[in-house]
């Protein structure tokens, strides 16, 4: 059936089973709690097929021509809330889930069974006959956190592009969208109490083209931001697709855009913060937040507004790559270290993170941050995104903290996909489709009890060298399909995984991606317009390739 992710069990409904035809008379019976799934099915699949999929209420004679959506306590017990069972026979397509989310994932599988044209936005042939094979499928995810992080700070993605990516996540049964909203190069979310964050902080005067060592620049302003209504729309759109949006506001490092907007947030006793602008290059800047009460109150204002926009239990606070040179030179920072009885600047960062951990916990939320938040000690309720390798996640899980595994060496999709010179702006290690397929989120060093702290896994997309959605597509796909199977399916050990079978199923999946308009990297390498310009070309740019196999750290 060429399904991706691969389901736990799938078999014909009976020997020699045929197909269940869909036509203009096919109705949807949406049992309590599944009305949203029915609405999505009519919108997405109805648009592609041209079929109305009317509500079954009052329809006479449709007993043997219906799609039945229901929530089953048995499925909840056996497969969990995101599990589902599909049963297709001569009378109906039945999709039962442990909760509405499970029904939705089952509906995504039915869409795959209809064929690639079910992913289009209009029917190719109004007279076409549609059908689903008579089959039985039982399925459930391996991990509860199956995520994609998208950086919209380095290169802004307009709202419609974000909504499109939510559809792409849903099509791959991914359920967390980590929204990286702020960094040195741009602040992307409206905060009404502090309007200069977007008036000043959302635009930079120019942009480095390629790696930070490149001498090329794009000499035009770049930026944009999401209004609070935009955010509400994004969150609601995600919720209809059973995706949780986890916002990230980066503190105390990666904050130059905020300091450019409000210079008092920086270390004013070390540098003239009024001279700072939104950063126009890549890398790690020394301009970090000052550890003052004013800074804490300012970001409490930011998070206060954020909590009204994002219902997610988890709020990401960044916490990575906080260069502490200014704190070492700052009399005010050193006085704060002495006042708090801290050992050093690592302790100061820990104090900063712990403050917001308590603040969020008091409001029923949980802090999550990159694995640097372990340095100097971590508050008991905080969770960790393990990005520098497995080590941070292992340490956090052993200490009783929840973990999301997203090691740079394995699932940073900004890393190049092949070693050839044709790869556009090559960054990092070579991570092929097969490499991602053999990624294992659970380190063998963890006991069963410790492994229970691994909430799941996430692929990360940093957009320094991704100037538009076409370039993002190229880096993300097809590798996100492999990642989705790793996150969802109960696969064997990495060396034992049947990559040949996955490649065969991808043949059909490429057709789905084509129908969705995804500009993925083809299996044979980049197309002519996707290739890196020749070294002497006008648009050539320096990359940052790293040779050899990535370390398992």
Short mmCIF file of C-alpha atoms in Angstrom, two decimals:
data_model
loop_
_atom_site.label_atom_id
_atom_site.label_comp_id
_atom_site.label_asym_id
_atom_site.label_seq_id
_atom_site.Cartn_x
_atom_site.Cartn_y
_atom_site.Cartn_z
CA UNK A 1 0.00 0.00 0.00
CA UNK A 2 3.08 2.25 0.02
CA UNK A 3 2.08 4.07 3.21
CA UNK A 4 4.42 6.53 4.97
CA UNK A 5 4.83 6.30 7.92
CA UNK A 6 4.63 2.52 7.81
CA UNK A 7 1.69 1.30 9.95
CA UNK A 8 2.01 -1.35 12.64
CA UNK A 9 -0.32 -3.85 10.96
CA UNK A 10 -2.08 -3.88 7.60
CA UNK A 11 -3.75 -6.78 5.84
CA UNK A 12 -6.55 -7.39 3.28
CA UNK A 13 -10.05 -7.45 4.74
CA UNK A 14 -10.50 -10.91 3.20
CA UNK A 15 -8.85 -13.04 0.52
CA UNK A 16 -9.37 -11.47 -2.87
CA UNK A 17 -10.90 -8.37 -1.33
CA UNK A 18 -11.89 -5.67 -3.75
CA UNK A 19 -12.30 -1.94 -3.32
CA UNK A 20 -14.78 0.40 -1.71
CA UNK A 21 -15.88 3.00 -4.28
CA UNK A 22 -16.40 6.64 -3.37
CA UNK A 23 -18.92 8.69 -5.31
CA UNK A 24 -21.22 11.67 -5.03
CA UNK A 25 -23.56 9.70 -2.78
CA UNK A 26 -20.91 8.74 -0.21
CA UNK A 27 -21.77 10.32 3.15
CA UNK A 28 -19.79 10.89 6.34
CA UNK A 29 -21.14 9.70 9.68
CA UNK A 30 -19.24 11.79 12.22
CA UNK A 31 -19.87 10.41 15.68
CA UNK A 32 -19.46 12.70 18.73
CA UNK A 33 -15.98 14.22 18.99
CA UNK A 34 -15.05 13.64 15.34
CA UNK A 35 -16.83 16.57 13.73
CA UNK A 36 -13.53 18.43 13.17
CA UNK A 37 -12.05 15.44 11.33
CA UNK A 38 -15.12 15.30 9.09
CA UNK A 39 -14.74 19.02 8.33
CA UNK A 40 -11.06 18.54 7.43
CA UNK A 41 -11.88 15.50 5.23
CA UNK A 42 -14.52 17.40 3.30
CA UNK A 43 -12.19 20.37 2.85
CA UNK A 44 -9.01 18.51 1.87
CA UNK A 45 -10.18 15.30 0.22
CA UNK A 46 -13.43 16.78 -1.03
CA UNK A 47 -11.54 19.55 -2.80
CA UNK A 48 -9.22 17.07 -4.53
CA UNK A 49 -11.92 14.60 -5.55
CA UNK A 50 -14.83 16.96 -6.19
CA UNK A 51 -17.04 14.77 -3.98
CA UNK A 52 -19.31 16.50 -1.42
CA UNK A 53 -19.15 13.87 1.37
CA UNK A 54 -22.45 15.08 2.80
CA UNK A 55 -23.40 14.64 6.42
CA UNK A 56 -25.28 11.36 6.82
CA UNK A 57 -28.07 12.98 8.90
CA UNK A 58 -31.31 12.52 7.03
CA UNK A 59 -29.73 10.77 4.05
CA UNK A 60 -31.89 7.84 2.99
CA UNK A 61 -30.38 4.73 1.46
CA UNK A 62 -26.74 5.46 2.36
CA UNK A 63 -26.33 2.57 4.80
CA UNK A 64 -23.84 0.84 2.50
CA UNK A 65 -22.04 3.95 1.19
CA UNK A 66 -20.55 5.79 4.09
CA UNK A 67 -17.40 6.83 5.91
CA UNK A 68 -17.85 6.29 9.65
CA UNK A 69 -15.71 8.28 12.09
CA UNK A 70 -15.75 7.32 15.73
CA UNK A 71 -13.84 7.36 19.02
CA UNK A 72 -13.49 3.96 20.66
CA UNK A 73 -12.54 3.24 24.30
CA UNK A 74 -11.13 -0.08 23.09
CA UNK A 75 -8.74 1.73 20.76
CA UNK A 76 -7.77 4.06 23.61
CA UNK A 77 -6.87 1.07 25.80
CA UNK A 78 -5.11 -0.91 23.07
CA UNK A 79 -3.41 1.76 20.98
CA UNK A 80 -3.63 5.02 22.94
CA UNK A 81 -5.32 8.32 22.07
CA UNK A 82 -3.41 8.76 18.78
CA UNK A 83 -3.93 5.16 17.70
CA UNK A 84 -6.48 4.22 15.09
CA UNK A 85 -8.09 1.28 13.31
CA UNK A 86 -9.30 1.39 9.70
CA UNK A 87 -11.75 -1.22 8.46
CA UNK A 88 -12.85 -1.09 4.83
CA UNK A 89 -15.50 -3.55 3.64
CA UNK A 90 -18.34 -3.57 1.14
CA UNK A 91 -20.51 -1.30 3.29
CA UNK A 92 -18.27 1.38 4.75
CA UNK A 93 -14.90 2.87 5.50
CA UNK A 94 -14.70 2.88 9.29
CA UNK A 95 -12.03 4.95 11.04
CA UNK A 96 -11.92 4.50 14.81
CA UNK A 97 -9.45 6.34 17.01
CA UNK A 98 -8.48 6.44 20.64
CA UNK A 99 -9.34 10.14 20.52
CA UNK A 100 -10.10 12.68 17.82
CA UNK A 101 -6.37 12.82 17.03
CA UNK A 102 -6.31 9.10 16.28
CA UNK A 103 -9.30 9.47 13.97
CA UNK A 104 -7.49 12.31 12.20
CA UNK A 105 -4.34 10.25 11.65
CA UNK A 106 -6.51 7.44 10.33
CA UNK A 107 -8.13 9.89 7.90
CA UNK A 108 -4.64 10.88 6.72
CA UNK A 109 -3.97 7.21 5.97
CA UNK A 110 -7.21 6.92 3.99
CA UNK A 111 -6.11 9.94 1.96
CA UNK A 112 -2.89 8.10 1.09
CA UNK A 113 -4.92 5.04 0.07
CA UNK A 114 -6.85 7.20 -2.41
CA UNK A 115 -3.67 7.93 -4.36
CA UNK A 116 -1.47 10.98 -5.02
CA UNK A 117 -4.20 12.96 -6.79
CA UNK A 118 -6.08 13.13 -3.47
CA UNK A 119 -3.46 15.73 -2.51
CA UNK A 120 -4.39 18.19 -5.25
CA UNK A 121 -6.49 21.34 -4.82
CA UNK A 122 -8.97 20.56 -7.57
CA UNK A 123 -10.10 17.37 -9.32
CA UNK A 124 -8.20 16.55 -12.52
CA UNK A 125 -11.16 14.67 -13.99
CA UNK A 126 -14.68 15.19 -12.60
CA UNK A 127 -15.69 11.82 -14.03
CA UNK A 128 -12.87 9.93 -12.30
CA UNK A 129 -13.82 6.98 -10.13
CA UNK A 130 -12.29 6.95 -6.64
CA UNK A 131 -11.86 3.91 -4.42
CA UNK A 132 -10.10 2.58 -1.33
CA UNK A 133 -8.90 -1.05 -1.10
CA UNK A 134 -10.80 -3.25 1.31
CA UNK A 135 -8.30 -3.55 4.10
CA UNK A 136 -7.72 -3.60 7.83
CA UNK A 137 -5.09 -1.32 9.41
CA UNK A 138 -4.12 -0.94 13.07
CA UNK A 139 -1.63 1.76 13.89
CA UNK A 140 -0.28 3.95 16.67
CA UNK A 141 2.76 6.22 17.12
CA UNK A 142 5.95 5.21 18.88
CA UNK A 143 6.50 8.70 20.34
CA UNK A 144 4.09 11.33 21.62
CA UNK A 145 6.32 14.24 20.50
CA UNK A 146 6.95 14.12 16.75
CA UNK A 147 8.14 17.55 15.79
CA UNK A 148 9.61 19.96 13.30
CA UNK A 149 11.34 23.17 14.38
CA UNK A 150 11.22 25.98 11.84
CA UNK A 151 13.42 29.06 12.23
CA UNK A 152 11.53 32.07 10.86
CA UNK A 153 13.90 34.60 12.44
CA UNK A 154 16.89 34.25 10.10
CA UNK A 155 14.61 34.24 7.06
CA UNK A 156 10.99 35.18 7.59
CA UNK A 157 8.30 32.84 6.26
CA UNK A 158 4.99 34.62 5.59
CA UNK A 159 1.88 33.30 7.30
CA UNK A 160 0.57 31.37 4.29
CA UNK A 161 3.87 29.48 4.11
CA UNK A 162 3.54 28.53 7.77
CA UNK A 163 0.00 27.24 7.22
CA UNK A 164 1.27 25.21 4.27
CA UNK A 165 3.94 23.64 6.45
CA UNK A 166 1.32 22.71 9.04
CA UNK A 167 -0.50 20.80 6.30
CA UNK A 168 2.77 19.08 5.36
CA UNK A 169 3.37 18.10 8.99
CA UNK A 170 -0.14 16.70 9.25
CA UNK A 171 0.31 14.69 6.05
CA UNK A 172 3.29 12.99 7.72
CA UNK A 173 1.56 12.46 11.11
CA UNK A 174 3.85 14.94 12.88
CA UNK A 175 2.15 16.65 15.80
CA UNK A 176 4.48 19.37 17.15
CA UNK A 177 5.44 22.59 15.38
CA UNK A 178 8.31 24.29 17.25
CA UNK A 179 8.05 27.94 16.16
CA UNK A 180 11.43 29.69 16.50
CA UNK A 181 10.15 33.27 16.63
CA UNK A 182 13.08 35.37 17.86
CA UNK A 183 16.83 35.56 17.38
CA UNK A 184 19.60 38.09 16.75
CA UNK A 185 18.45 38.56 13.16
CA UNK A 186 14.78 39.31 13.75
CA UNK A 187 11.84 39.38 16.17
CA UNK A 188 8.75 37.85 14.56
CA UNK A 189 5.79 38.10 16.96
CA UNK A 190 3.77 41.20 17.87
CA UNK A 191 3.95 42.15 21.56
CA UNK A 192 1.49 44.97 22.15
CA UNK A 193 3.08 46.22 25.38
CA UNK A 194 6.48 46.55 23.67
CA UNK A 195 5.74 47.58 20.06
CA UNK A 196 9.35 48.40 19.13
CA UNK A 197 10.11 44.67 19.18
CA UNK A 198 8.45 44.48 15.78
CA UNK A 199 8.69 48.14 14.71
CA UNK A 200 12.50 47.97 15.01
CA UNK A 201 13.39 44.36 15.79
CA UNK A 202 11.62 42.66 12.87
CA UNK A 203 13.75 44.26 10.12
CA UNK A 204 17.43 44.17 9.29
CA UNK A 205 19.08 46.42 6.72
CA UNK A 206 20.74 43.66 4.70
CA UNK A 207 21.48 39.94 4.80
CA UNK A 208 24.62 37.84 4.53
CA UNK A 209 24.44 35.61 1.45
CA UNK A 210 25.69 32.15 2.30
CA UNK A 211 27.84 31.20 5.27
CA UNK A 212 29.07 33.95 7.60
CA UNK A 213 32.55 33.67 6.00
CA UNK A 214 31.08 34.71 2.65
CA UNK A 215 31.87 38.18 1.35
CA UNK A 216 28.52 38.40 -0.42
CA UNK A 217 25.55 40.41 0.83
CA UNK A 218 21.97 40.90 -0.24
CA UNK A 219 21.75 44.67 0.01
CA UNK A 220 18.08 45.11 0.79
CA UNK A 221 16.04 45.11 4.00
CA UNK A 222 14.66 41.78 5.14
CA UNK A 223 11.99 41.08 7.72
CA UNK A 224 8.39 40.72 8.67
CA UNK A 225 6.39 39.56 11.66
CA UNK A 226 3.15 37.87 12.66
CA UNK A 227 0.42 39.95 14.22
CA UNK A 228 -1.32 38.46 17.22
CA UNK A 229 -4.30 37.66 14.98
CA UNK A 230 -1.92 35.87 12.60
CA UNK A 231 -0.67 33.80 15.53
CA UNK A 232 -4.23 32.96 16.62
CA UNK A 233 -4.99 31.82 13.08
CA UNK A 234 -1.83 29.68 12.92
CA UNK A 235 -2.56 28.09 16.30
CA UNK A 236 -6.19 27.37 15.39
CA UNK A 237 -5.21 25.94 12.01
CA UNK A 238 -2.68 23.68 13.73
CA UNK A 239 -5.19 22.58 16.38
CA UNK A 240 -7.65 21.47 13.68
CA UNK A 241 -4.83 19.21 12.46
CA UNK A 242 -3.99 17.99 15.99
CA UNK A 243 -0.66 19.80 15.96
CA UNK A 244 0.62 21.65 19.01
CA UNK A 245 2.48 24.90 18.32
CA UNK A 246 5.35 25.38 20.79
CA UNK A 247 6.62 28.99 20.64
CA UNK A 248 10.27 29.86 21.26
CA UNK A 249 11.45 33.21 22.62
CA UNK A 250 15.24 33.00 22.87
CA UNK A 251 16.80 34.18 26.16
CA UNK A 252 19.30 35.25 27.47
CA UNK A 253 21.46 34.82 24.33
CA UNK A 254 20.45 35.26 20.68
CA UNK A 255 18.73 38.50 21.72
CA UNK A 256 20.35 41.26 19.68
CA UNK A 257 17.13 42.09 17.80
CA UNK A 258 15.39 42.74 21.13
CA UNK A 259 18.31 44.81 22.42
CA UNK A 260 18.34 46.85 19.20
CA UNK A 261 14.68 47.67 19.85
CA UNK A 262 15.11 48.31 23.58
CA UNK A 263 18.78 49.11 24.36
CA UNK A 264 18.18 49.03 28.12
CA UNK A 265 17.87 45.24 27.86
CA UNK A 266 21.58 44.92 27.06
CA UNK A 267 24.70 45.26 29.16
CA UNK A 268 24.86 49.04 29.06
CA UNK A 269 27.82 49.22 31.43
CA UNK A 270 29.97 47.29 28.93
CA UNK A 271 28.95 48.61 25.50
CA UNK A 272 26.87 51.37 23.97
CA UNK A 273 23.75 49.31 23.30
CA UNK A 274 22.08 52.25 21.52
CA UNK A 275 24.50 51.62 18.64
CA UNK A 276 23.28 48.07 18.09
CA UNK A 277 21.11 47.13 15.14
CA UNK A 278 19.30 43.96 14.21
CA UNK A 279 22.16 41.64 13.27
CA UNK A 280 22.75 41.16 9.54
CA UNK A 281 25.10 38.19 9.62
CA UNK A 282 25.16 34.66 11.05
CA UNK A 283 26.89 33.01 13.97
CA UNK A 284 26.80 33.79 17.69
CA UNK A 285 26.87 37.38 18.90
CA UNK A 286 28.32 38.54 22.22
CA UNK A 287 25.34 40.85 22.79
CA UNK A 288 23.21 39.10 25.39
CA UNK A 289 20.56 40.23 27.85
CA UNK A 290 21.58 41.98 31.06
CA UNK A 291 20.63 40.00 34.19
CA UNK A 292 18.60 42.86 35.69
CA UNK A 293 15.18 43.05 37.29
CA UNK A 294 14.12 45.31 34.41
CA UNK A 295 15.00 42.57 31.92
CA UNK A 296 13.04 39.99 33.90
CA UNK A 297 9.96 42.23 34.05
CA UNK A 298 10.22 43.00 30.33
CA UNK A 299 10.25 39.33 29.36
CA UNK A 300 7.49 38.55 31.82
CA UNK A 301 5.42 41.04 29.79
CA UNK A 302 6.41 39.18 26.61
CA UNK A 303 5.51 35.76 28.01
CA UNK A 304 2.28 37.11 29.52
CA UNK A 305 1.04 38.02 26.04
CA UNK A 306 2.47 34.83 24.57
CA UNK A 307 0.47 32.65 26.97
CA UNK A 308 -2.76 34.22 25.71
CA UNK A 309 -1.82 33.19 22.16
CA UNK A 310 -0.35 29.71 22.60
CA UNK A 311 -2.21 27.08 24.65
CA UNK A 312 0.79 24.72 24.51
CA UNK A 313 1.85 23.29 27.87
CA UNK A 314 5.49 23.78 26.83
CA UNK A 315 7.04 27.19 26.22
CA UNK A 316 10.55 27.16 24.72
CA UNK A 317 12.99 29.74 26.09
CA UNK A 318 16.04 28.96 23.95
CA UNK A 319 18.90 29.18 26.45
CA UNK A 320 21.56 28.14 23.94
CA UNK A 321 24.84 29.72 22.90
CA UNK A 322 24.77 32.45 25.53
CA UNK A 323 28.22 34.04 25.27
CA UNK A 324 29.12 35.25 28.74
CA UNK A 325 31.97 37.67 27.92
CA UNK A 326 29.88 40.76 28.59
CA UNK A 327 28.70 39.36 31.92
CA UNK A 328 32.33 38.80 32.90
CA UNK A 329 33.13 42.44 32.11
CA UNK A 330 29.95 43.92 33.55
CA UNK A 331 30.11 45.30 37.12
CA UNK A 332 26.32 45.00 37.30
CA UNK A 333 26.39 41.34 36.29
CA UNK A 334 29.20 40.57 38.71
CA UNK A 335 27.28 42.32 41.49
CA UNK A 336 24.24 40.19 40.68
CA UNK A 337 26.39 37.03 40.87
CA UNK A 338 27.66 38.10 44.30
CA UNK A 339 24.19 39.13 45.49
CA UNK A 340 22.73 35.74 44.56
CA UNK A 341 25.70 33.80 45.92
CA UNK A 342 26.38 32.16 42.56
CA UNK A 343 29.65 30.49 41.61
CA UNK A 344 30.05 32.02 38.14
CA UNK A 345 28.37 33.17 34.95
CA UNK A 346 26.99 29.68 34.26
CA UNK A 347 25.15 30.02 37.54
CA UNK A 348 23.81 33.37 36.38
CA UNK A 349 22.35 31.80 33.26
CA UNK A 350 20.84 29.04 35.41
CA UNK A 351 19.30 31.72 37.66
CA UNK A 352 17.83 33.41 34.60
CA UNK A 353 16.29 30.17 33.30
CA UNK A 354 15.06 29.08 36.76
CA UNK A 355 13.25 32.40 37.17
CA UNK A 356 11.17 31.75 34.08
CA UNK A 357 10.73 28.09 34.94
CA UNK A 358 9.05 29.14 38.20
CA UNK A 359 7.13 31.93 36.48
CA UNK A 360 5.74 29.56 33.83
CA UNK A 361 5.01 26.80 36.34
CA UNK A 362 2.93 29.21 38.43
CA UNK A 363 0.77 29.69 35.33
CA UNK A 364 0.38 26.00 34.56
CA UNK A 365 3.01 25.83 31.82
CA UNK A 366 6.36 24.05 31.48
CA UNK A 367 9.69 25.45 30.37
CA UNK A 368 11.72 23.67 27.72
CA UNK A 369 15.10 24.84 26.43
CA UNK A 370 18.16 23.77 24.48
CA UNK A 371 20.57 21.53 26.39
CA UNK A 372 22.79 24.43 27.53
CA UNK A 373 20.17 25.10 30.21
CA UNK A 374 21.67 22.12 32.03
CA UNK A 375 24.78 24.21 32.73
CA UNK A 376 24.72 25.61 36.24
CA UNK A 377 21.81 23.41 37.29
CA UNK A 378 18.27 22.95 36.00
CA UNK A 379 14.94 23.47 37.69
CA UNK A 380 13.13 20.18 38.43
CA UNK A 381 10.18 20.72 36.07
CA UNK A 382 12.15 21.93 33.06
CA UNK A 383 12.54 19.83 29.92
CA UNK A 384 15.47 19.72 27.50
CA UNK A 385 15.81 19.81 23.72
CA UNK A 386 19.01 17.83 23.17
CA UNK A 387 20.68 19.43 20.13
CA UNK A 388 24.46 19.22 20.59
CA UNK A 389 24.27 15.45 20.35
CA UNK A 390 22.80 12.76 22.58
CA UNK A 391 24.85 13.66 25.67
CA UNK A 392 22.63 16.47 26.95
CA UNK A 393 19.53 14.35 26.55
CA UNK A 394 21.13 11.39 28.27
CA UNK A 395 22.25 13.55 31.20
CA UNK A 396 18.84 15.17 31.46
CA UNK A 397 16.93 11.86 31.35
CA UNK A 398 19.22 10.31 33.95
CA UNK A 399 18.54 13.34 36.17
CA UNK A 400 14.79 12.84 35.78
CA UNK A 401 14.09 15.58 33.21
CA UNK A 402 11.93 15.08 30.15
CA UNK A 403 13.78 15.23 26.85
CA UNK A 404 13.14 15.82 23.16
CA UNK A 405 15.93 14.27 21.07
CA UNK A 406 17.03 16.47 18.16
CA UNK A 407 20.82 15.95 17.81
CA UNK A 408 22.46 18.26 15.30
CA UNK A 409 24.59 15.49 13.83
CA UNK A 410 21.53 13.43 12.91
CA UNK A 411 18.40 15.52 12.31
CA UNK A 412 19.42 19.10 11.49
CA UNK A 413 17.87 19.33 8.05
CA UNK A 414 19.89 22.42 7.13
CA UNK A 415 22.85 20.03 6.84
CA UNK A 416 23.64 19.04 3.25
CA UNK A 417 22.11 15.94 1.68
CA UNK A 418 25.08 14.80 -0.41
CA UNK A 419 28.79 15.45 -0.83
CA UNK A 420 28.60 16.75 -4.41
CA UNK A 421 29.51 20.28 -5.40
CA UNK A 422 26.01 20.74 -6.79
CA UNK A 423 24.40 20.92 -3.35
CA UNK A 424 23.25 24.51 -2.79
CA UNK A 425 25.22 26.37 -0.09
CA UNK A 426 26.54 23.18 1.56
CA UNK A 427 26.32 23.28 5.34
CA UNK A 428 27.45 20.71 7.90
CA UNK A 429 27.69 16.95 7.64
CA UNK A 430 26.26 14.88 4.83
CA UNK A 431 22.91 13.56 6.06
CA UNK A 432 21.32 11.46 3.34
CA UNK A 433 17.78 10.18 3.24
CA UNK A 434 19.09 6.83 4.45
CA UNK A 435 21.05 8.46 7.28
CA UNK A 436 17.89 10.08 8.59
CA UNK A 437 15.98 6.82 8.19
CA UNK A 438 18.53 5.07 10.41
CA UNK A 439 18.41 7.76 13.13
CA UNK A 440 17.50 6.29 16.51
CA UNK A 441 16.04 8.71 19.09
CA UNK A 442 16.48 6.41 22.11
CA UNK A 443 20.12 6.10 23.22
CA UNK A 444 21.06 2.59 24.42
CA UNK A 445 22.68 4.15 27.52
CA UNK A 446 19.26 4.78 29.06
CA UNK A 447 17.47 2.30 31.28
CA UNK A 448 13.80 1.61 30.63
CA UNK A 449 12.84 4.04 33.42
CA UNK A 450 15.17 6.74 32.09
CA UNK A 451 14.00 6.19 28.50
CA UNK A 452 10.46 6.99 29.63
CA UNK A 453 11.65 10.60 29.97
CA UNK A 454 12.25 10.81 26.21
CA UNK A 455 9.06 12.52 25.09
CA UNK A 456 9.98 12.03 21.48
CA UNK A 457 12.03 13.53 18.72
CA UNK A 458 12.22 16.53 16.45
CA UNK A 459 13.93 17.60 13.23
CA UNK A 460 15.28 21.16 13.17
CA UNK A 461 15.47 23.59 10.26
CA UNK A 462 17.70 26.63 10.67
CA UNK A 463 17.24 29.05 7.79
CA UNK A 464 20.44 31.14 7.59
CA UNK A 465 21.04 30.01 4.01
CA UNK A 466 17.38 29.39 3.09
CA UNK A 467 16.17 32.57 1.44
CA UNK A 468 12.74 31.36 0.37
CA UNK A 469 10.23 28.53 0.68
CA UNK A 470 11.70 26.71 -2.32
CA UNK A 471 15.02 26.40 -0.52
CA UNK A 472 13.31 25.28 2.69
CA UNK A 473 11.44 22.60 0.74
CA UNK A 474 14.68 21.37 -0.79
CA UNK A 475 16.34 20.93 2.60
CA UNK A 476 13.34 19.46 4.41
CA UNK A 477 12.11 17.00 1.81
CA UNK A 478 12.28 14.12 1.26
CA UNK A 479 14.17 13.69 4.55
CA UNK A 480 11.17 14.71 6.64
CA UNK A 481 9.33 11.64 5.32
CA UNK A 482 12.11 9.41 6.66
CA UNK A 483 12.13 11.29 9.95
CA UNK A 484 8.34 10.96 10.25
CA UNK A 485 8.62 7.19 9.95
CA UNK A 486 11.35 7.12 12.61
CA UNK A 487 9.15 9.15 14.95
CA UNK A 488 5.94 7.23 14.29
CA UNK A 489 6.69 3.64 13.34
CA UNK A 490 7.96 0.85 15.56
CA UNK A 491 11.14 0.22 13.56
CA UNK A 492 13.87 -2.31 14.29
CA UNK A 493 17.41 -1.30 15.25
CA UNK A 494 18.97 1.15 12.76
CA UNK A 495 21.20 -1.39 10.98
CA UNK A 496 18.25 -3.76 10.55
CA UNK A 497 15.86 -1.26 8.98
CA UNK A 498 14.68 -2.10 5.48
CA UNK A 499 15.71 1.05 3.65
CA UNK A 500 15.08 -0.61 0.27
CA UNK A 501 11.43 -1.08 1.23
CA UNK A 502 11.24 2.55 2.37
CA UNK A 503 12.74 3.71 -0.94
CA UNK A 504 10.17 1.66 -2.83
CA UNK A 505 7.34 3.26 -0.85
CA UNK A 506 8.89 6.68 -1.46
CA UNK A 507 8.34 6.20 -5.20
CA UNK A 508 4.62 6.69 -4.56
CA UNK A 509 5.26 9.33 -1.90
CA UNK A 510 7.20 11.52 -4.34
CA UNK A 511 4.02 11.66 -6.41
CA UNK A 512 2.14 12.90 -3.33
CA UNK A 513 4.78 15.56 -2.76
CA UNK A 514 4.51 16.54 -6.43
CA UNK A 515 0.76 16.95 -6.06
CA UNK A 516 1.35 19.12 -2.99
CA UNK A 517 3.81 21.30 -4.88
CA UNK A 518 6.78 20.45 -2.65
CA UNK A 519 10.12 21.35 -4.25
CA UNK A 520 12.02 18.42 -2.75
CA UNK A 521 15.49 17.20 -3.60
CA UNK A 522 15.03 14.47 -6.24
CA UNK A 523 16.64 11.06 -5.57
CA UNK A 524 19.08 11.63 -8.46
CA UNK A 525 20.32 14.95 -7.13
CA UNK A 526 19.35 18.60 -7.50
CA UNK A 527 17.61 19.81 -10.61
CA UNK A 528 19.45 22.44 -12.68
CA UNK A 529 17.74 25.38 -10.96
CA UNK A 530 18.40 23.85 -7.53
CA UNK A 531 22.15 23.51 -7.98
CA UNK A 532 24.81 25.63 -6.39
CA UNK A 533 26.21 28.21 -8.80
CA UNK A 534 29.70 27.59 -10.18
CA UNK A 535 32.49 28.91 -7.91
CA UNK A 536 33.11 31.88 -10.20
CA UNK A 537 29.47 32.65 -10.80
CA UNK A 538 27.92 35.93 -9.76
CA UNK A 539 25.71 34.20 -7.17
CA UNK A 540 28.30 31.75 -5.86
CA UNK A 541 28.53 31.67 -2.10
CA UNK A 542 30.64 30.05 0.55
CA UNK A 543 29.19 27.14 2.44
CA UNK A 544 30.43 25.34 5.53
CA UNK A 545 30.74 21.66 4.66
CA UNK A 546 32.11 19.35 7.35
CA UNK A 547 33.79 16.24 6.03
CA UNK A 548 33.55 12.73 7.41
CA UNK A 549 30.92 10.94 9.43
CA UNK A 550 29.32 12.96 12.23
CA UNK A 551 30.44 12.05 15.75
CA UNK A 552 28.04 10.12 17.93
CA UNK A 553 28.24 12.44 20.94
#
